[in-house]
Coordinates of N, CA and C in Angstrom, one line a residue:
X146 N 115.5 102.6 63.4 CA 115.0 103.4 64.5 C 115.5 104.8 64.3
X147 N 114.7 105.8 64.8 CA 115.0 107.2 64.7 C 116.3 107.6 65.4
X148 N 116.5 106.9 66.6 CA 117.7 107.2 67.3 C 118.9 106.8 66.6
X149 N 118.9 105.6 66.0 CA 119.9 105.1 65.2 C 120.3 106.0 64.0
X150 N 119.2 106.5 63.3 CA 119.5 107.4 62.2 C 120.0 108.7 62.6
X151 N 119.7 109.2 63.9 CA 120.2 110.4 64.4 C 121.7 110.3 64.5
X152 N 122.1 109.1 65.0 CA 123.6 108.9 65.2 C 124.3 108.8 63.9
X153 N 123.7 108.1 62.9 CA 124.3 108.0 61.6 C 124.4 109.4 61.0
X154 N 123.3 110.2 61.0 CA 123.4 111.5 60.4 C 124.5 112.3 61.0
X155 N 124.7 112.2 62.4 CA 125.7 113.0 63.1 C 127.1 112.4 62.7
X156 N 127.2 111.1 62.5 CA 128.5 110.5 62.3 C 129.0 110.8 60.9
X157 N 128.0 111.2 60.0 CA 128.5 111.6 58.6 C 129.3 112.8 58.6
X158 N 129.4 113.5 59.7 CA 130.3 114.7 59.8 C 131.7 114.2 60.0
X159 N 131.9 113.0 60.3 CA 133.3 112.5 60.4 C 133.6 111.9 61.7
X160 N 133.3 112.5 62.8 CA 133.8 112.0 64.1 C 132.8 111.0 64.7
X161 N 133.2 109.7 64.8 CA 132.3 108.7 65.4 C 132.1 108.9 66.9
X162 N 133.1 109.4 67.6 CA 132.9 109.7 69.0 C 131.8 110.7 69.2
X163 N 131.7 111.7 68.4 CA 130.7 112.8 68.6 C 129.3 112.2 68.3
X164 N 129.2 111.2 67.4 CA 128.0 110.6 67.1 C 127.5 109.8 68.3
X165 N 128.4 109.0 68.9 CA 128.0 108.3 70.1 C 127.6 109.1 71.2
X166 N 128.2 110.3 71.4 CA 127.8 111.2 72.5 C 126.4 111.8 72.2
X167 N 126.1 112.0 70.9 CA 124.7 112.5 70.6 C 123.7 111.4 70.9
X168 N 124.0 110.2 70.6 CA 123.1 109.1 70.9 C 123.0 108.8 72.4
X169 N 124.0 108.9 73.1 CA 124.0 108.7 74.6 C 123.2 109.8 75.2
X170 N 123.5 111.1 74.8 CA 122.8 112.2 75.4 C 121.3 112.2 75.1
X171 N 121.0 111.8 73.9 CA 119.6 111.7 73.5 C 118.9 110.7 74.3
X172 N 119.5 109.5 74.4 CA 119.0 108.4 75.2 C 118.8 108.8 76.7
X173 N 119.8 109.4 77.2 CA 119.8 109.8 78.6 C 118.7 110.8 78.9
X174 N 118.6 111.8 78.1 CA 117.6 112.8 78.3 C 116.1 112.2 78.2
X175 N 115.9 111.3 77.2 CA 114.6 110.7 77.1 C 114.3 109.7 78.1
X176 N 115.4 109.0 78.6 CA 115.2 108.1 79.7 C 114.9 108.8 81.0
X177 N 115.6 109.9 81.2 CA 115.4 110.7 82.4 C 114.0 111.3 82.4
X178 N 113.5 111.8 81.3 CA 112.2 112.4 81.2 C 111.1 111.4 81.5
X179 N 111.3 110.2 80.9 CA 110.4 109.0 81.2 C 110.4 108.6 82.7
X180 N 111.5 108.6 83.3 CA 111.6 108.3 84.7 C 111.0 109.3 85.5
X181 N 111.3 110.6 85.2 CA 110.6 111.7 86.0 C 109.1 111.6 85.8
X182 N 108.6 111.3 84.7 CA 107.2 111.2 84.4 C 106.6 110.1 85.3
X183 N 107.2 108.9 85.3 CA 106.8 107.8 86.2 C 106.8 108.2 87.6
X184 N 107.8 108.8 88.1 CA 107.9 109.2 89.5 C 106.9 110.2 89.9
X185 N 106.6 111.2 89.0 CA 105.7 112.2 89.2 C 104.3 111.6 89.3
X186 N 104.0 110.6 88.6 CA 102.7 109.9 88.7 C 102.5 109.3 90.1
X187 N 103.6 108.7 90.6 CA 103.6 108.1 92.0 C 103.4 109.2 93.0
X188 N 104.1 110.3 92.8 CA 104.0 111.4 93.8 C 102.5 111.9 93.9
X189 N 101.9 112.0 92.7 CA 100.5 112.5 92.6 C 99.6 111.4 93.3
X190 N 99.8 110.2 93.0 CA 99.0 109.1 93.7 C 99.1 109.1 95.2
X191 N 100.3 109.2 95.6 CA 100.5 109.3 97.1 C 99.9 110.5 97.7
X192 N 100.2 111.7 97.1 CA 99.7 112.9 97.6 C 98.2 113.1 97.6
X193 N 97.5 112.5 96.6 CA 96.1 112.8 96.5 C 95.3 111.7 97.1
X194 N 95.9 110.6 97.8 CA 95.2 109.6 98.4 C 94.5 110.2 99.6
X195 N 93.2 110.0 99.7 CA 92.4 110.5 100.7 C 91.9 109.4 101.7
X196 N 92.5 108.2 101.6 CA 92.0 107.2 102.5 C 92.4 107.4 103.9
X197 N 91.9 106.7 104.8 CA 92.2 106.8 106.3 C 93.6 106.5 106.6
X198 N 94.3 105.8 105.7 CA 95.7 105.3 106.0 C 96.7 106.1 105.1
X199 N 96.3 107.3 104.6 CA 97.2 108.0 103.7 C 98.3 108.8 104.3
X200 N 98.2 109.1 105.6 CA 99.2 110.0 106.3 C 100.5 109.4 106.3
X201 N 100.7 108.1 106.5 CA 102.0 107.5 106.6 C 102.8 107.6 105.3
X202 N 102.2 107.2 104.2 CA 102.9 107.3 102.9 C 103.2 108.8 102.6
X203 N 102.4 109.7 103.0 CA 102.7 111.1 102.7 C 103.8 111.6 103.6
X204 N 103.9 111.2 104.8 CA 105.0 111.5 105.7 C 106.3 110.9 105.2
X205 N 106.2 109.7 104.6 CA 107.4 109.0 104.1 C 107.9 109.8 102.9
X206 N 107.0 110.3 102.1 CA 107.4 111.1 100.9 C 108.1 112.4 101.4
X207 N 107.7 113.0 102.5 CA 108.3 114.2 103.0 C 109.7 113.8 103.6
X208 N 109.9 112.6 104.1 CA 111.1 112.3 104.8 C 112.3 112.5 104.0
X209 N 112.3 112.2 102.7 CA 113.5 112.4 101.9 C 113.1 113.3 100.7
X210 N 112.4 114.4 101.0 CA 112.0 115.3 99.9 C 113.1 116.1 99.3
X211 N 114.2 116.2 100.0 CA 115.3 117.0 99.4 C 115.9 116.2 98.2
X212 N 116.0 114.9 98.3 CA 116.5 114.1 97.3 C 115.5 114.0 96.1
X213 N 114.2 114.0 96.4 CA 113.2 114.0 95.4 C 113.3 115.3 94.6
X214 N 113.5 116.4 95.3 CA 113.6 117.8 94.7 C 114.9 117.9 93.8
X215 N 116.0 117.3 94.2 CA 117.2 117.3 93.4 C 116.9 116.4 92.2
X216 N 116.2 115.3 92.3 CA 115.9 114.5 91.1 C 115.0 115.3 90.1
X217 N 114.0 116.0 90.6 CA 113.1 116.7 89.7 C 113.7 118.0 89.1
X218 N 114.6 118.7 89.9 CA 115.0 119.9 89.5 C 114.0 121.0 89.7
X219 N 114.4 122.3 89.5 CA 113.4 123.4 89.8 C 112.1 123.2 89.1
X220 N 112.1 123.0 87.8 CA 110.9 123.0 87.0 C 110.0 121.8 87.5
X221 N 110.6 120.6 87.7 CA 109.8 119.5 88.2 C 109.2 119.8 89.6
X222 N 110.0 120.4 90.4 CA 109.5 120.7 91.8 C 108.3 121.7 91.7
X223 N 108.5 122.7 90.8 CA 107.4 123.7 90.7 C 106.2 123.2 90.1
X224 N 106.2 122.2 89.2 CA 105.1 121.7 88.5 C 104.5 120.5 89.2
X225 N 105.3 119.7 89.9 CA 104.8 118.4 90.4 C 104.8 118.4 92.0
X226 N 106.0 118.5 92.5 CA 106.2 118.3 93.9 C 105.5 119.3 94.8
X227 N 105.9 120.6 94.6 CA 105.4 121.7 95.5 C 103.8 121.8 95.5
X228 N 103.1 121.7 94.4 CA 101.6 121.8 94.5 C 101.0 120.6 95.2
X229 N 101.6 119.5 95.1 CA 101.1 118.3 95.8 C 101.3 118.3 97.3
X230 N 102.6 118.7 97.7 CA 102.9 118.7 99.1 C 102.2 119.9 99.9
X231 N 102.1 121.0 99.2 CA 101.4 122.2 99.9 C 99.9 121.8 100.2
X232 N 99.4 120.9 99.4 CA 98.0 120.5 99.7 C 97.9 119.7 101.0
X233 N 99.0 119.2 101.6 CA 99.0 118.5 102.8 C 98.5 119.4 104.0
X234 N 98.7 120.7 103.8 CA 98.2 121.6 104.9 C 96.6 121.6 105.0
X235 N 96.0 121.0 104.0 CA 94.5 121.0 104.0 C 94.0 119.7 104.7
X236 N 94.9 118.8 105.1 CA 94.5 117.6 105.8 C 94.2 117.9 107.3
X237 N 93.0 118.2 107.6 CA 92.6 118.6 109.0 C 92.7 117.4 110.0
X238 N 92.7 116.2 109.5 CA 92.8 115.0 110.4 C 94.1 114.8 110.9
X239 N 95.2 115.1 110.2 CA 96.6 114.7 110.6 C 97.5 115.9 110.9
X240 N 97.5 116.3 112.2 CA 98.4 117.5 112.5 C 99.9 117.1 112.3
X241 N 100.2 115.8 112.5 CA 101.5 115.4 112.3 C 102.0 115.6 110.9
X242 N 101.1 115.4 109.9 CA 101.5 115.6 108.5 C 101.7 117.1 108.2
X243 N 100.9 117.9 108.8 CA 101.0 119.4 108.6 C 102.3 119.9 109.2
X244 N 102.6 119.3 110.4 CA 103.9 119.8 111.1 C 105.1 119.2 110.3
X245 N 105.0 118.0 109.8 CA 106.1 117.5 109.1 C 106.4 118.2 107.8
X246 N 105.3 118.7 107.2 CA 105.5 119.5 106.0 C 106.2 120.8 106.3
X247 N 105.8 121.5 107.4 CA 106.5 122.7 107.8 C 108.0 122.5 108.0
X248 N 108.3 121.3 108.6 CA 109.7 121.0 108.9 C 110.5 120.8 107.7
X249 N 109.9 120.3 106.6 CA 110.6 119.9 105.4 C 110.5 121.0 104.3
X250 N 109.7 122.0 104.5 CA 109.6 123.1 103.5 C 110.9 123.8 103.2
X251 N 111.8 124.0 104.2 CA 113.0 124.7 103.8 C 113.8 123.9 102.8
X252 N 113.8 122.6 102.8 CA 114.5 121.8 101.8 C 114.0 122.1 100.4
X253 N 112.7 122.2 100.3 CA 112.0 122.5 99.0 C 112.4 123.9 98.6
X254 N 112.3 124.8 99.5 CA 112.5 126.2 99.2 C 114.0 126.4 98.7
X255 N 114.9 125.7 99.3 CA 116.3 125.8 98.9 C 116.4 125.5 97.4
X256 N 115.6 124.7 96.8 CA 115.6 124.4 95.4 C 114.9 125.4 94.5
X257 N 113.8 125.9 95.0 CA 112.9 126.8 94.2 C 113.4 128.3 94.3
X258 N 114.1 128.6 95.3 CA 114.6 130.0 95.4 C 113.7 131.0 96.2
X259 N 114.3 132.2 96.3 CA 113.6 133.2 97.1 C 112.2 133.6 96.5
X260 N 112.2 134.0 95.3 CA 111.0 134.5 94.7 C 109.8 133.5 94.8
X261 N 110.1 132.3 94.4 CA 109.0 131.3 94.5 C 108.6 131.0 96.0
X262 N 109.6 131.0 96.9 CA 109.3 130.8 98.3 C 108.4 131.9 98.8
X263 N 108.6 133.1 98.5 CA 107.8 134.2 98.9 C 106.4 134.2 98.3
X264 N 106.4 133.8 97.0 CA 105.1 133.9 96.3 C 104.2 132.7 96.6
X265 N 104.7 131.5 96.7 CA 104.0 130.3 96.8 C 104.0 129.6 98.2
X266 N 105.1 129.7 98.8 CA 105.3 128.9 100.1 C 104.9 129.8 101.3
X267 N 105.3 131.1 101.3 CA 105.1 131.9 102.5 C 103.6 132.0 102.8
X268 N 102.7 132.2 101.8 CA 101.2 132.2 102.2 C 100.8 130.9 102.9
X269 N 101.4 129.8 102.5 CA 101.0 128.5 103.1 C 101.6 128.4 104.5
X270 N 102.7 129.0 104.7 CA 103.2 129.0 106.1 C 102.4 129.9 107.0
X271 N 101.9 130.9 106.4 CA 101.0 131.9 107.1 C 99.7 131.1 107.5
X272 N 99.2 130.2 106.7 CA 98.1 129.4 107.0 C 98.4 128.4 108.2
X273 N 99.6 127.9 108.2 CA 100.1 127.0 109.3 C 100.2 127.8 110.6
X274 N 100.5 129.1 110.5 CA 100.7 129.9 111.8 C 99.3 130.1 112.5
X275 N 98.2 129.8 111.8 CA 96.9 130.0 112.5 C 96.2 128.6 112.6
X276 N 97.0 127.5 112.6 CA 96.5 126.1 112.7 C 96.0 125.9 114.1
X277 N 95.1 125.0 114.2 CA 94.5 124.6 115.5 C 95.4 123.8 116.4
X278 N 96.5 123.3 115.8 CA 97.5 122.5 116.6 C 98.7 123.4 117.0
X279 N 99.0 123.4 118.2 CA 100.2 124.1 118.6 C 101.5 123.6 118.0
X280 N 101.6 122.3 117.8 CA 102.8 121.7 117.2 C 103.0 122.2 115.7
X281 N 101.9 122.3 115.0 CA 102.0 122.8 113.7 C 102.4 124.3 113.7
X282 N 101.9 125.1 114.6 CA 102.3 126.5 114.7 C 103.8 126.6 115.0
X283 N 104.2 125.7 116.0 CA 105.7 125.7 116.3 C 106.5 125.4 115.1
X284 N 106.1 124.3 114.4 CA 106.8 123.9 113.1 C 106.8 125.0 112.1
X285 N 105.7 125.7 112.0 CA 105.7 126.9 111.0 C 106.6 128.0 111.4
X286 N 106.7 128.3 112.7 CA 107.6 129.3 113.2 C 109.0 128.9 113.0
X287 N 109.3 127.6 113.2 CA 110.7 127.1 113.0 C 111.0 127.1 111.5
X288 N 110.1 126.8 110.7 CA 110.3 126.9 109.3 C 110.7 128.3 108.8
X289 N 109.9 129.3 109.3 CA 110.2 130.7 109.0 C 111.6 131.1 109.4
X290 N 112.0 130.6 110.6 CA 113.3 130.9 111.1 C 114.4 130.4 110.1
X291 N 114.2 129.1 109.7 CA 115.2 128.6 108.8 C 115.2 129.3 107.5
X292 N 114.0 129.6 107.0 CA 114.0 130.3 105.7 C 114.6 131.7 105.8
X293 N 114.5 132.4 106.9 CA 115.2 133.7 107.1 C 116.7 133.5 107.1
X294 N 117.1 132.4 107.9 CA 118.6 132.2 107.9 C 119.2 131.8 106.6
X295 N 118.4 131.1 105.8 CA 118.8 130.7 104.4 C 118.7 131.9 103.4
X296 N 118.2 133.0 103.8 CA 118.0 134.2 102.9 C 116.9 134.0 101.9
X297 N 115.9 133.1 102.2 CA 114.9 132.8 101.3 C 113.6 133.6 101.6
X298 N 113.6 134.4 102.6 CA 112.6 135.4 103.0 C 113.2 136.7 103.0
X299 N 112.7 137.7 102.2 CA 113.4 139.0 102.2 C 112.9 139.8 103.5
X300 N 113.7 140.8 103.7 CA 113.4 141.8 104.8 C 112.1 142.4 104.7
X301 N 111.7 142.7 103.4 CA 110.4 143.4 103.2 C 109.3 142.4 103.5
X302 N 109.4 141.1 103.1 CA 108.4 140.2 103.5 C 108.3 140.0 105.0
X303 N 109.4 140.0 105.7 CA 109.4 139.7 107.1 C 108.9 140.9 107.9
X304 N 109.4 142.1 107.5 CA 109.1 143.3 108.3 C 108.1 144.2 107.7
X305 N 107.7 144.0 106.4 CA 106.7 144.9 105.7 C 107.4 146.0 105.0
X306 N 106.7 146.7 104.2 CA 107.2 147.8 103.4 C 106.9 149.1 104.1
X307 N 107.9 150.0 104.2 CA 107.7 151.3 104.9 C 107.6 152.4 103.8
X308 N 106.9 153.4 104.1 CA 106.9 154.5 103.1 C 108.1 155.5 103.4
X309 N 108.2 156.4 102.5 CA 109.3 157.4 102.6 C 109.2 158.2 103.9
X310 N 108.0 158.4 104.4 CA 107.9 159.2 105.6 C 108.1 158.5 106.9
X311 N 108.5 157.2 106.8 CA 108.7 156.4 108.0 C 107.5 155.7 108.6
X312 N 106.4 156.0 108.0 CA 105.2 155.3 108.5 C 105.0 154.0 107.7
X313 N 104.4 153.0 108.2 CA 104.2 151.8 107.5 C 103.0 151.9 106.5
X314 N 103.1 151.3 105.4 CA 102.0 151.3 104.4 C 101.1 150.1 104.7
X315 N 100.2 149.8 103.9 CA 99.3 148.6 104.1 C 100.0 147.3 104.0
X316 N 101.2 147.2 103.5 CA 101.9 146.0 103.4 C 102.6 145.6 104.7
X317 N 101.8 144.8 105.5 CA 102.3 144.4 106.8 C 103.3 143.3 106.6
X318 N 104.3 143.2 107.4 CA 105.2 142.1 107.4 C 104.8 141.0 108.2
X319 N 105.4 139.8 108.0 CA 105.0 138.6 108.8 C 105.1 138.8 110.3
X320 N 106.2 139.5 110.7 CA 106.4 139.8 112.1 C 105.2 140.5 112.7
X321 N 104.8 141.6 112.0 CA 103.7 142.4 112.5 C 102.3 141.7 112.4
X322 N 102.1 140.9 111.4 CA 100.8 140.2 111.2 C 100.6 139.1 112.3
X323 N 101.8 138.5 112.7 CA 101.6 137.4 113.7 C 102.2 137.7 115.0
X324 N 102.3 139.0 115.3 CA 102.8 139.4 116.6 C 101.9 138.9 117.8
X325 N 100.6 138.7 117.4 CA 99.7 138.1 118.5 C 100.2 136.8 119.0
X326 N 101.1 136.1 118.3 CA 101.7 134.9 118.8 C 102.5 135.1 120.1
X327 N 103.0 136.4 120.3 CA 103.8 136.7 121.5 C 102.9 136.6 122.8
X328 N 101.6 136.7 122.6 CA 100.8 136.6 123.8 C 99.8 135.4 123.7
X329 N 100.2 134.4 122.9 CA 99.5 133.2 122.8 C 99.5 132.5 124.2
X330 N 98.4 131.8 124.5 CA 98.3 131.1 125.8 C 99.4 130.0 125.9
X331 N 99.8 129.5 124.8 CA 100.9 128.4 124.9 C 102.3 129.0 125.1
X332 N 102.9 128.6 126.1 CA 104.3 129.0 126.4 C 105.2 128.6 125.2
X333 N 105.0 127.4 124.8 CA 105.8 126.8 123.7 C 105.8 127.6 122.5
X334 N 104.6 128.1 122.1 CA 104.5 129.0 120.9 C 105.1 130.3 121.1
X335 N 104.9 130.9 122.3 CA 105.5 132.2 122.6 C 107.0 132.1 122.6
X336 N 107.6 131.0 123.1 CA 109.1 130.8 123.1 C 109.5 130.6 121.6
X337 N 108.8 129.9 120.9 CA 109.2 129.7 119.4 C 109.2 131.0 118.7
X338 N 108.2 131.8 119.0 CA 108.1 133.1 118.2 C 109.3 134.0 118.5
X339 N 109.8 133.9 119.8 CA 110.9 134.8 120.2 C 112.1 134.2 119.5

């Protein structure tokens, strides 16, 4: 076997313990990669299920998303988890799923960091801020609050960019873009925005 020969070649340097560490690390890395591959296939199957009963497995996937993110690491989250779960916002039948996603996004963002949060997640939160369901809008506002507290949304993203003359440029911040929520007919949304 190639793994055995790898260990033998390494052990020819003299130290048998070093050879066993190479074999263990090689096996661990390949086993972990195989496990991540298998789990990612299940994530895709669950996330892309369009049947009438798909909301419950998707919500279950979100329930423990932070552990799943830790398992995959940053690269796996960016390539597998994040694209799949962000698509949950497109499910117009299940407001509960969209709201649950907004509640769990800070866990994902804590893994991917500020730059990826602002580039990939913030536009999706903006979509949720204009959702037809008040509960989704409230969850999106709550999500933004947590992201700001965690330092995953910059001041520029939140408040917009200002020019040197003190006037604002075309880059509106989230606060200004969604200020209309202050006069939303729903008291719950107005309170959440404050």
